[in-house]
CSV table of C-alpha atoms and ligand atoms in Angstrom, one decimal:
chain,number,residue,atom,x,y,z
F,1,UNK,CA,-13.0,-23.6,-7.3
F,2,UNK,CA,-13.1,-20.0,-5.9
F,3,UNK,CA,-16.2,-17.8,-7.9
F,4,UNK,CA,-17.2,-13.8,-7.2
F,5,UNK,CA,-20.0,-12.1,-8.0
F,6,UNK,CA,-19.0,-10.0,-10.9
F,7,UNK,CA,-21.1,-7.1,-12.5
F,8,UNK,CA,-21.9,-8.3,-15.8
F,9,UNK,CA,-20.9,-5.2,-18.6
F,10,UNK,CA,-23.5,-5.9,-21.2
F,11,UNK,CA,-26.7,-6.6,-18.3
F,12,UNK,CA,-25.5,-4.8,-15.5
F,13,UNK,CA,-26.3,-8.3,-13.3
F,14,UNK,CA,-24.3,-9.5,-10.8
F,15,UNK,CA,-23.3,-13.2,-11.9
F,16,UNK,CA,-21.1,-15.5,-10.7
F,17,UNK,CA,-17.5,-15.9,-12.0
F,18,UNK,CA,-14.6,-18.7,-11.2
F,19,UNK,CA,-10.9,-17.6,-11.0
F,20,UNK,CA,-9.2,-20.2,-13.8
F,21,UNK,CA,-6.1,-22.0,-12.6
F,22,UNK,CA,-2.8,-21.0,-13.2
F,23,UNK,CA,-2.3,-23.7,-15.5
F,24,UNK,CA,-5.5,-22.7,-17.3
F,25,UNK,CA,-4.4,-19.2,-18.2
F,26,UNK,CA,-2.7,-18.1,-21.1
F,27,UNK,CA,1.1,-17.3,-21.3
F,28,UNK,CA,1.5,-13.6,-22.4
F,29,UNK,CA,4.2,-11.4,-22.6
F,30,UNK,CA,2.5,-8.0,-22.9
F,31,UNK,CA,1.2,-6.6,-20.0
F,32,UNK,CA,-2.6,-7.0,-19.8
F,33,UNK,CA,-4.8,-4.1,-21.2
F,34,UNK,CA,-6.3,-1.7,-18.6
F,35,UNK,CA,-8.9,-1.1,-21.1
F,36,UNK,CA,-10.2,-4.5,-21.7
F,37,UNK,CA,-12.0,-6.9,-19.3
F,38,UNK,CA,-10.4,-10.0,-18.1
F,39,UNK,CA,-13.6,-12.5,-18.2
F,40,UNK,CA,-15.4,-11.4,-21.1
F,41,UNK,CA,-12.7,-9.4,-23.2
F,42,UNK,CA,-15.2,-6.4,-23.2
F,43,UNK,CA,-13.8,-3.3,-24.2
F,44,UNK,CA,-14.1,-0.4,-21.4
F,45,UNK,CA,-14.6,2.9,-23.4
F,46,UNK,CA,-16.1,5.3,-20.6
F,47,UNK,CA,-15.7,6.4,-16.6
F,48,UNK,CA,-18.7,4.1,-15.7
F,49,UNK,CA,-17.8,1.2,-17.2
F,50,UNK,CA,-14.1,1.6,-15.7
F,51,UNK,CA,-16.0,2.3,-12.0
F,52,UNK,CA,-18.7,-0.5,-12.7
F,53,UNK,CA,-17.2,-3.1,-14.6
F,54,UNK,CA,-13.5,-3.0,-15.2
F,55,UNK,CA,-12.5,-1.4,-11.2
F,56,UNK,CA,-14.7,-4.1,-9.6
F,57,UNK,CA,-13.0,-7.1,-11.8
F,58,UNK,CA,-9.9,-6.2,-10.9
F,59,UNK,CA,-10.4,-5.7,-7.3
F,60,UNK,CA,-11.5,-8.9,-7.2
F,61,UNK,CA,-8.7,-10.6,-9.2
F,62,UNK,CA,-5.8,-8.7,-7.5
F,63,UNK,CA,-7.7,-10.6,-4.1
F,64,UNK,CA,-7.8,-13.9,-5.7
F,65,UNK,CA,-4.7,-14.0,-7.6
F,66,UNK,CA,-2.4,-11.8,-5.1
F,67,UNK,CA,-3.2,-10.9,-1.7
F,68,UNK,CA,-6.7,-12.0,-0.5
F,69,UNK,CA,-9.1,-10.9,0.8
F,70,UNK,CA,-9.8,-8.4,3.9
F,71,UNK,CA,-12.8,-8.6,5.9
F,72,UNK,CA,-15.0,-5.9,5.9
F,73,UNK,CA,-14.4,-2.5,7.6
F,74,UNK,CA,-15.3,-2.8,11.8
F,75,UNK,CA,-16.5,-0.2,14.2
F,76,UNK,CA,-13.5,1.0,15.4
F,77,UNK,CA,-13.7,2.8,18.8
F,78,UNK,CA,-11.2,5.4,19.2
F,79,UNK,CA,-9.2,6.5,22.6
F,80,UNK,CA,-6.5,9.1,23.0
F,81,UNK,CA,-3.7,7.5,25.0
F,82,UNK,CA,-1.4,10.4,24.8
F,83,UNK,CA,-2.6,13.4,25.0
F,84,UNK,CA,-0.9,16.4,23.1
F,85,UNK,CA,2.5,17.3,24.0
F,86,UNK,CA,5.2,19.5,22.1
F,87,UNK,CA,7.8,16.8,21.3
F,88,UNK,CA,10.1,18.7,19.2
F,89,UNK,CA,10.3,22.5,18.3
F,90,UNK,CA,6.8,22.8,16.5
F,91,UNK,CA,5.9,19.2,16.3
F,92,UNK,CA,2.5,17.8,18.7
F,93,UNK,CA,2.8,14.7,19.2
F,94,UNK,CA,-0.8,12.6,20.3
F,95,UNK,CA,-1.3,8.7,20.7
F,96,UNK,CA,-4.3,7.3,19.6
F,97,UNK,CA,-5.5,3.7,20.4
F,98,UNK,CA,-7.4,2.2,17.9
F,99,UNK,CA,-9.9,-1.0,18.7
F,100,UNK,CA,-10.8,-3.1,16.4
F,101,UNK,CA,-13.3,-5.1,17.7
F,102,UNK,CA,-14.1,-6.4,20.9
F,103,UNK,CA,-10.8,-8.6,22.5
F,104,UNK,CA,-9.1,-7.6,19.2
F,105,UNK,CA,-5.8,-5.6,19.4
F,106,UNK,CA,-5.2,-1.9,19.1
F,107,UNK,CA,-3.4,-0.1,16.5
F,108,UNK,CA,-1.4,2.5,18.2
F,109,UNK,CA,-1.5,5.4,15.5
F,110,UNK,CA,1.3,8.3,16.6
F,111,UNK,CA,0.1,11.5,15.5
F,112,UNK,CA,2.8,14.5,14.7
F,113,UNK,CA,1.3,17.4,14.3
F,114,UNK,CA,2.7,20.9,13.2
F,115,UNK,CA,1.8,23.3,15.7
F,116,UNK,CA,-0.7,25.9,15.1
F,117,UNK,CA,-1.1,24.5,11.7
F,118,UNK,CA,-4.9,24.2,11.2
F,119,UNK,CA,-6.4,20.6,9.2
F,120,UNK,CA,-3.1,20.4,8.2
F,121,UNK,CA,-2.6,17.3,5.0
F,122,UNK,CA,-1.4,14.0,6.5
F,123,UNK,CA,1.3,11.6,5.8
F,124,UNK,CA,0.3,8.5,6.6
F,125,UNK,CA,2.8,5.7,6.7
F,126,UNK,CA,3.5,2.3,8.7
F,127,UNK,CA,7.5,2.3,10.7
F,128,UNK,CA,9.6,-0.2,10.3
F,129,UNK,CA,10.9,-0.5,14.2
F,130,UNK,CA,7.9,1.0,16.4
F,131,UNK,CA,7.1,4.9,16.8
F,132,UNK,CA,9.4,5.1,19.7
F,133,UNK,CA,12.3,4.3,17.6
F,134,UNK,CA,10.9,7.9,15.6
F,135,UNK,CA,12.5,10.0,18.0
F,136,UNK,CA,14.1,10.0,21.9
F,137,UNK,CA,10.8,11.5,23.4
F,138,UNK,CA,9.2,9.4,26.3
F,139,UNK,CA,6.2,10.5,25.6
F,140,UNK,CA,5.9,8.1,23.1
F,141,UNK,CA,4.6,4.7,24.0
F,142,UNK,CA,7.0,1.9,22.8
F,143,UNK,CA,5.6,-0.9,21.2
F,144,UNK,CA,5.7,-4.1,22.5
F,145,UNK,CA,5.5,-5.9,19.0
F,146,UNK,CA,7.6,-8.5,18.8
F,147,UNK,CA,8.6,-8.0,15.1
F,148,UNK,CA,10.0,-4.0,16.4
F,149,UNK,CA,12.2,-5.4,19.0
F,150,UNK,CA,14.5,-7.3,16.6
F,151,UNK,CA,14.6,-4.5,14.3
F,152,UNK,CA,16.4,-1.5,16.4
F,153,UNK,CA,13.4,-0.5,18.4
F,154,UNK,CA,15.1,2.0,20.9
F,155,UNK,CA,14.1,5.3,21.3
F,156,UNK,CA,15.6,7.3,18.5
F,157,UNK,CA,17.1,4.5,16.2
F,158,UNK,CA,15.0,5.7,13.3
F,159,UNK,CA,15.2,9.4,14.0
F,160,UNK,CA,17.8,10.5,11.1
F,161,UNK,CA,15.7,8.8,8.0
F,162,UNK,CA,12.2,10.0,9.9
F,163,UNK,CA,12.5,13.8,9.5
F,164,UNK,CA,9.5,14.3,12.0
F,165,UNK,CA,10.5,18.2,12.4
F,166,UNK,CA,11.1,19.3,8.5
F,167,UNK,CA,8.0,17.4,8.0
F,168,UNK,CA,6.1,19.6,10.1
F,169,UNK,CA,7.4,22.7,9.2
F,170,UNK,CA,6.3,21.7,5.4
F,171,UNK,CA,2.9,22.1,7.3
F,172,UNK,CA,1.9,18.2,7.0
F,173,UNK,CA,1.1,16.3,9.9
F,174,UNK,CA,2.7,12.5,10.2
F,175,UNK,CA,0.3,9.5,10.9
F,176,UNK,CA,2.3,6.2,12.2
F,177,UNK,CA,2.3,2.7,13.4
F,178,UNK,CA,3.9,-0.7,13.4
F,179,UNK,CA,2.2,-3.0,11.3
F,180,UNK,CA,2.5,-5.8,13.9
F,181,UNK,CA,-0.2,-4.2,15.6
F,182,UNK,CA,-2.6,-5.7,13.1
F,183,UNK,CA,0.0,-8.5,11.9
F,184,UNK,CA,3.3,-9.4,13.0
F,185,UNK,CA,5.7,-9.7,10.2
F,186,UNK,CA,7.2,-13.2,10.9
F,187,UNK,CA,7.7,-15.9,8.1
F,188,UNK,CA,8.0,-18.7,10.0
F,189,UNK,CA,4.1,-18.0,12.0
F,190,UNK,CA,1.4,-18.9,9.4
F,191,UNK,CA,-1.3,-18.4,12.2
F,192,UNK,CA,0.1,-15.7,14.3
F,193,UNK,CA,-2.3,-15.4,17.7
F,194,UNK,CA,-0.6,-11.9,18.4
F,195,UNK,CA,-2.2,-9.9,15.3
F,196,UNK,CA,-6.2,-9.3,14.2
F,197,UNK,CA,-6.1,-13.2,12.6
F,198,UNK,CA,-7.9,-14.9,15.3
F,199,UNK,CA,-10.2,-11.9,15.3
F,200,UNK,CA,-11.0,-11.3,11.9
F,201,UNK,CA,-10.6,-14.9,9.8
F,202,UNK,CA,-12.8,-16.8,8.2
F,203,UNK,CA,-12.1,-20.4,8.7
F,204,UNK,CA,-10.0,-21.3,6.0
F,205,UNK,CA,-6.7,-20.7,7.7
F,206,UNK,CA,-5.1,-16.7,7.0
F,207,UNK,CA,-3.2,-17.6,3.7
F,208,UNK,CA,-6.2,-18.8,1.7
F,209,UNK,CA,-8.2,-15.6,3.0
F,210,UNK,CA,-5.7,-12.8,2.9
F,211,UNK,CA,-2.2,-12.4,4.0
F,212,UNK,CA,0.1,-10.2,5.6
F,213,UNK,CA,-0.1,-7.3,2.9
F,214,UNK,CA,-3.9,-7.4,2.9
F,215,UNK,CA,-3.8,-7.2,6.6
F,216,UNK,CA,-1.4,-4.1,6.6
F,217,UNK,CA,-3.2,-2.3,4.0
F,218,UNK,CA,-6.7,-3.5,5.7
F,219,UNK,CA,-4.9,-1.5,9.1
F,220,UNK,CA,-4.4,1.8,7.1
F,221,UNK,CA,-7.7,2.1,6.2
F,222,UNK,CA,-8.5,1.8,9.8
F,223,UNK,CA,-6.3,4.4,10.3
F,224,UNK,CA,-8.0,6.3,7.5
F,225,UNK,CA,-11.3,5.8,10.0
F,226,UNK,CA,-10.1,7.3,12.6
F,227,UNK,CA,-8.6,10.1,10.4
F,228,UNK,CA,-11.8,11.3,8.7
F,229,UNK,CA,-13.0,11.9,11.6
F,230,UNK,CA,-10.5,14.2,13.4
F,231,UNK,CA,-11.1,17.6,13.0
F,232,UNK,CA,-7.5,18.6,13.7
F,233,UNK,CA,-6.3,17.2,10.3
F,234,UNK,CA,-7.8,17.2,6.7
F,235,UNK,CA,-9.4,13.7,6.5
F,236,UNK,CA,-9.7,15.0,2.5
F,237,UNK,CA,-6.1,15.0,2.0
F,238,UNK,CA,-4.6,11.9,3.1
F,239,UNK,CA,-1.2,10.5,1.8
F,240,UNK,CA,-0.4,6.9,2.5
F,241,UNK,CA,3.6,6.5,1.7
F,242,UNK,CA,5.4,3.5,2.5
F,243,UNK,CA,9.4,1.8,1.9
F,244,UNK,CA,9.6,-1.1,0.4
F,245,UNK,CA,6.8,-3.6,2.1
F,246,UNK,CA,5.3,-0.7,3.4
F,247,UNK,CA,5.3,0.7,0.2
F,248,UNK,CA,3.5,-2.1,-1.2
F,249,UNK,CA,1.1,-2.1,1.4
F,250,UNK,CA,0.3,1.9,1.0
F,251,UNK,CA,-0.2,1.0,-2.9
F,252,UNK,CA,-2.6,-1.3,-2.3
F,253,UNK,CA,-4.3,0.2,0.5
F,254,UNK,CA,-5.0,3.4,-1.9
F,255,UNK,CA,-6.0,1.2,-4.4
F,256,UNK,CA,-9.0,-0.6,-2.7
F,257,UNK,CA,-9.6,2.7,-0.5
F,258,UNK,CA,-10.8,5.5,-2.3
F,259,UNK,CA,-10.5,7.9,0.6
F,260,UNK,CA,-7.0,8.0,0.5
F,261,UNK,CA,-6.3,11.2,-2.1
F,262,UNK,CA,-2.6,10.0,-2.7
F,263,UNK,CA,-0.2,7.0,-3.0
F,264,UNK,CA,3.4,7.2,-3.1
F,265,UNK,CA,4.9,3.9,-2.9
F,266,UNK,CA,8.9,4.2,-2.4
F,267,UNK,CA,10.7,1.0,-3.7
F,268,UNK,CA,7.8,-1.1,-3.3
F,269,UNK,CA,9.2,-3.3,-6.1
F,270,UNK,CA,7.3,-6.8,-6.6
F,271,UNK,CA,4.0,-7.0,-5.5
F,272,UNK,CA,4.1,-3.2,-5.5
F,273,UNK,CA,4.5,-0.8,-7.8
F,274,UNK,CA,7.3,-3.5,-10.0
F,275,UNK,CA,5.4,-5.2,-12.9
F,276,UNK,CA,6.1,-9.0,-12.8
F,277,UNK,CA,6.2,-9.6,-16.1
F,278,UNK,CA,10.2,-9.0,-17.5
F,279,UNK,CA,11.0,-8.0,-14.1
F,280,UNK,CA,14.8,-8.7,-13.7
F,281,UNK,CA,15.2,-8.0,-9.3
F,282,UNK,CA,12.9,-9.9,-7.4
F,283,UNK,CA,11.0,-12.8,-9.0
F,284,UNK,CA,7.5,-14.5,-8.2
F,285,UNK,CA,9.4,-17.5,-6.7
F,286,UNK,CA,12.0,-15.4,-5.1
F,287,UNK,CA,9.2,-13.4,-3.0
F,288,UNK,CA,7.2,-16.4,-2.1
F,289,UNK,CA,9.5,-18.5,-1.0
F,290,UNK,CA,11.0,-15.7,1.4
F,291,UNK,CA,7.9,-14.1,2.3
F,292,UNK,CA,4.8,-16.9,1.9
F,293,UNK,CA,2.8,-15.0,4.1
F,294,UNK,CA,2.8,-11.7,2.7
F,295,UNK,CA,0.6,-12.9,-0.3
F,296,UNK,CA,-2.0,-15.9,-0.6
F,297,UNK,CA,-1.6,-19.1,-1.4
F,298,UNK,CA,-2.5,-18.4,-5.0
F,299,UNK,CA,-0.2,-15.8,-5.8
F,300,UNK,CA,3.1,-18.7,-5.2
F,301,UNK,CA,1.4,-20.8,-8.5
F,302,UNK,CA,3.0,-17.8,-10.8
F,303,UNK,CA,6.6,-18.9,-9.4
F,304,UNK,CA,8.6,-18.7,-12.9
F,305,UNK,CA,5.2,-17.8,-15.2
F,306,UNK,CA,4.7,-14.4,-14.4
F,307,UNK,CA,3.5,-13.8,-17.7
F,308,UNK,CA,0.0,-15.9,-17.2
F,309,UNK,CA,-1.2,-13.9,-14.4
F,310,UNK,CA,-4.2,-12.3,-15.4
F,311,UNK,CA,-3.4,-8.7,-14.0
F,312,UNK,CA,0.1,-7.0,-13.0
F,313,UNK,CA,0.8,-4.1,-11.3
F,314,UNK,CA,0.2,-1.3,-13.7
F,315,UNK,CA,-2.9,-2.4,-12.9
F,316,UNK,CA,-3.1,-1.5,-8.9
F,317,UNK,CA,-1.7,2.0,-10.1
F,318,UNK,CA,-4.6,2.5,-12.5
F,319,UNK,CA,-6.6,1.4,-9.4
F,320,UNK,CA,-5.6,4.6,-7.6
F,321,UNK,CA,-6.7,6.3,-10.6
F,322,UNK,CA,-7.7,9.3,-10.7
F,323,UNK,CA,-6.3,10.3,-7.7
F,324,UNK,CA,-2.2,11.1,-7.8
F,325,UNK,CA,0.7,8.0,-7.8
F,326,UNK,CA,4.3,8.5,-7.0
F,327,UNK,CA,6.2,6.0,-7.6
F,328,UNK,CA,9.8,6.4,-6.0
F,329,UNK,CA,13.1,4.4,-6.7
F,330,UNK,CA,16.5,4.3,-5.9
F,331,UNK,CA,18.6,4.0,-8.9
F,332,UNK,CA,21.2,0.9,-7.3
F,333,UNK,CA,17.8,-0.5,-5.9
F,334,UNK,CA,17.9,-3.2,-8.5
F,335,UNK,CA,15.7,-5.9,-6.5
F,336,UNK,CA,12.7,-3.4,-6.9
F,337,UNK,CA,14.0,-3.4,-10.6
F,338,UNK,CA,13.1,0.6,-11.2
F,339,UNK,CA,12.6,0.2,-14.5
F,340,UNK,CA,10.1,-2.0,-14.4
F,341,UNK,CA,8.2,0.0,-11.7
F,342,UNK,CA,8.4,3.1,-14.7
F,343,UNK,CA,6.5,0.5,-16.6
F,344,UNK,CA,3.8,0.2,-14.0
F,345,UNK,CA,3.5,4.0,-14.3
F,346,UNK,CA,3.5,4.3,-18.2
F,347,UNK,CA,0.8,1.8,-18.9
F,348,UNK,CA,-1.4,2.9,-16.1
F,349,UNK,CA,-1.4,6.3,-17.9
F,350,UNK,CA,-4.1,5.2,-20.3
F,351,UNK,CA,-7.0,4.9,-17.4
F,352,UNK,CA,-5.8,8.3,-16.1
F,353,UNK,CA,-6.8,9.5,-19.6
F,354,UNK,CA,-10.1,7.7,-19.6
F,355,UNK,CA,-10.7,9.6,-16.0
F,356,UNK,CA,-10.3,12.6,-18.0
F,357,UNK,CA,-6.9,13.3,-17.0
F,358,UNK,CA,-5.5,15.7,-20.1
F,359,UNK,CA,-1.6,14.6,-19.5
F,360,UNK,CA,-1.4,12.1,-16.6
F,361,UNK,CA,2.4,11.7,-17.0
F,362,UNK,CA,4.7,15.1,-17.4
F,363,UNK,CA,8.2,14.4,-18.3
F,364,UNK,CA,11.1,16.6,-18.4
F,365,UNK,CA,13.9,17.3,-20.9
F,366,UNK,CA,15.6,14.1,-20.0
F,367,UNK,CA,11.9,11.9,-21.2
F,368,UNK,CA,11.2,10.7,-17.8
F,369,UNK,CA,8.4,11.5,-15.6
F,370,UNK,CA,8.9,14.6,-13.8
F,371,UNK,CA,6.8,15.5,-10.2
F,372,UNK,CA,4.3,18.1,-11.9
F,373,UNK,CA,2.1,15.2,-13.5
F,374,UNK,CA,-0.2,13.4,-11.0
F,375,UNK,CA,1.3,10.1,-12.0
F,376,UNK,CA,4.6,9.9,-11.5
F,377,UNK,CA,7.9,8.4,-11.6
F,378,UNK,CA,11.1,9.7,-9.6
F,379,UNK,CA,14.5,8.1,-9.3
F,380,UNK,CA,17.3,9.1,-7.2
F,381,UNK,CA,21.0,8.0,-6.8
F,382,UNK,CA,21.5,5.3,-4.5
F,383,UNK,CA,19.8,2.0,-2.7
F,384,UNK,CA,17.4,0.7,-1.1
F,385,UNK,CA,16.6,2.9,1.7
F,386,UNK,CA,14.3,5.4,3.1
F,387,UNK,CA,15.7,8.8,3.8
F,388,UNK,CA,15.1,12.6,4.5
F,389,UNK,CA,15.2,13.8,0.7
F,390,UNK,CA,12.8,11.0,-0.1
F,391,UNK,CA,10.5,12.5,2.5
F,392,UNK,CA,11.2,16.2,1.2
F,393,UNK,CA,9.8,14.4,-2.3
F,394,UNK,CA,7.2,12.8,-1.2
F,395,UNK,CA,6.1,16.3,0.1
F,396,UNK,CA,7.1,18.7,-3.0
F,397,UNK,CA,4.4,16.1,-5.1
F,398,UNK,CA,1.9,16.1,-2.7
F,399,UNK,CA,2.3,20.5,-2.6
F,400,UNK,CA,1.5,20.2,-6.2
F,401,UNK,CA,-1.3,18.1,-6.1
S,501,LIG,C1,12.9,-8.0,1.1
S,501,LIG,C2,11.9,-8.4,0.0
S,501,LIG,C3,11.4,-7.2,-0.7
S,501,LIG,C4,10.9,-6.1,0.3
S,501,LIG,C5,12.0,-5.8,1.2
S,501,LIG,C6,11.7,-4.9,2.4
S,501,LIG,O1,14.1,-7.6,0.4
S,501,LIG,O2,12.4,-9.4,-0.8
S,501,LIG,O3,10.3,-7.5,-1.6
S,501,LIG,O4,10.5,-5.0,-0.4
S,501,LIG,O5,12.4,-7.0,1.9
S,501,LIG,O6,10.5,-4.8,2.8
S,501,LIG,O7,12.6,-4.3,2.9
């Protein structure tokens, strides 16, 4: 039986806890109340007890229940590999290597810069192919991940829905890597020797500890090291985005890591910003039997009773909380069911409110979430993709923030 130490609302003592069974859990429709514990059905009715009580409980079930658990943050040591070079009109790009421990491997962050743009805000997001599929330059180093060379990897290939240049001219700077620096993205390798797992596990074997998602998320915050610590960006105004399972990843890397000052997760869907419960595009079952090793082993017992787990995803929103949520959708992108991601938003709102947040959510004429509330909701036409006007979005929230 797997136990945490939990802080205890009434004492304030740390004291021991066990996760209950999926089988031990009740059924319930309704999401779960941000507002009330899980263990002891306490009532959380002020900031503290939301930091020190209710935060640290569900922290700790969203690791047992969902995607494990990440080791604790490493030294990194930092190395420039690339050294600033004008790529495009107005854009710098720099490499930076980023160890993670002795023998371990690097995550290559590329930096884009706008030129003469002092700490400008960053943009930080994982690519889907490898930075050198970002644009043609050869300045940038190609990854040798095998997960980017199925996926398009050439120079360039991702250039028209990575609008490196309008980015920069908006003033933010771009922060980027493959996640199969830290974790190669294959289902069929439960143990893969080519990411941080032989580095960084405990012995129980990668699924039982934490899987892919943890590990991607974990990687973000170790580009969030190395961020807050270089002077020629604003380590204060960080912005992890993400499509789809890099959107779930830069949810729940905001979530456990409160330096990161926004989270927009586009079409994150299940396990990201989609609530489980009523959820009518990907299912519990669906995602674990496709993608085992994004989650742990636990997170597979929910397969067809999504309504017994203990949190959902409104809750890794309210996690974020206070800090600003965008939650972006396309509106054909059924598997990330949009509505039930607007869910997510609406009863996150509550803990916003609690953070003394006056109106969390602003909506428009139309009743939906508009981008002037730092918790928000957008939906465009069209499917699942990632595109130039959902990077312009991304960027007129994070101006008004
Ligand atoms: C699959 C998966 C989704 C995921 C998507 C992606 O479709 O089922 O959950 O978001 O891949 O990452 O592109």
């Amino acid at each position: 039986m797997f136990a945490v130490l939990l802080c205890c609302a009434c004492s304030g003592e740390a004291e021991p806890r066990e996760f209950p069974p999926v089988e031990a859990l009740p059924a319930r429709a309704e999401l779960p109340d941000p507002l009330v514990t899980f263990f002891d059905a306490e009532p959380i009715t002020s900031a503290d007890d939301w930091r020190d009580v209710r935060r640290p409980e569900l922290r700790a079930l969203f690791e047992h229940y969902v995607y494990g658990v990440a080791p604790a943050a490493p030294t990194i040591s930092v190395e420039v590999e690339t050294p600033d070079v004008e790529v495009l009109p107005g854009v710098v790009h720099r490499g930076v290597a980023i160890t993670l421990s002795k023998d371990a491997p690097r995550i290559h962050l590329a930096l884009f810069l706008p030129a003469g743009v002092a700490k400008p805000p960053v943009l930080l997001a994982l690519n889907p192919c490898g930075n050198q599929s970002l644009l043609e330059s050869e300045a940038v180093r190609f990854t040798d991940a095998f997960r980017a060379l199925g996926c398009g990897a050439e120079r360039g290939s991702r250039a028209e829905r990575w609008p490196i240049a309008e980015i920069a001219a908006r003033g933010y700077a771009l922060a980027t890597f493959h996640e199969s620096d830290v974790d190669p993205d294959d289902p069929a390798d439960e143990r893969s020797l080519d990411g941080v797992h032989p580095h960084f596990d405990s012995g129980e074997g990668f699924r039982s500890a934490w899987g892919r998602l943890a590990a991607w998320a974990w990687g973000l915050s170790r580009a969030v090291d190395y961020l807050v610590s270089d002077d020629s960006v604003d380590g204060a105004r960080i912005a992890v985005a993400g499509h789809s399972r890099r959107g779930k990843t830069a949810l729940l890397a905001a979530a456990l890591d409160e330096r990161i000052a926004i989270a927009i997760p586009h079409q994150s869907g299940t396990g990201g910003a989609s609530v489980a419960r009523g959820n009518t595009g990907e299912s519990v079952a669906v995602i674990t039997q496709l993608f085992p090793n994004w989650f742990d082993d636990v997170y597979a017992t929910f397969a067809d009773q999504e309504d017994r787990l203990p949190i959902d995803q409104h809750l890794l929103i309210a996690m974020v909380a206070p800090r600003p949520v965008l939650v972006t959708n396309g509106a054909e992108d059924l598997r990330a069911d949009p509505p039930a991601s607007l869910r997510a938003v609406e009863a996150a709102a509550e803990v916003y409110e609690l953070l003394g947040v006056a109106e969390p959510i602003v909506r428009g004429a139309d009743g939906r979430p508009t981008l002037d509330g730092p918790l928000s909701w957008h939906e465009r036409t069209g499917g699942h993709s990632l595109e130039p006007r959902d990077w312009m979005t991304f960027i007129d929230f994070a101006e008004r923030r």
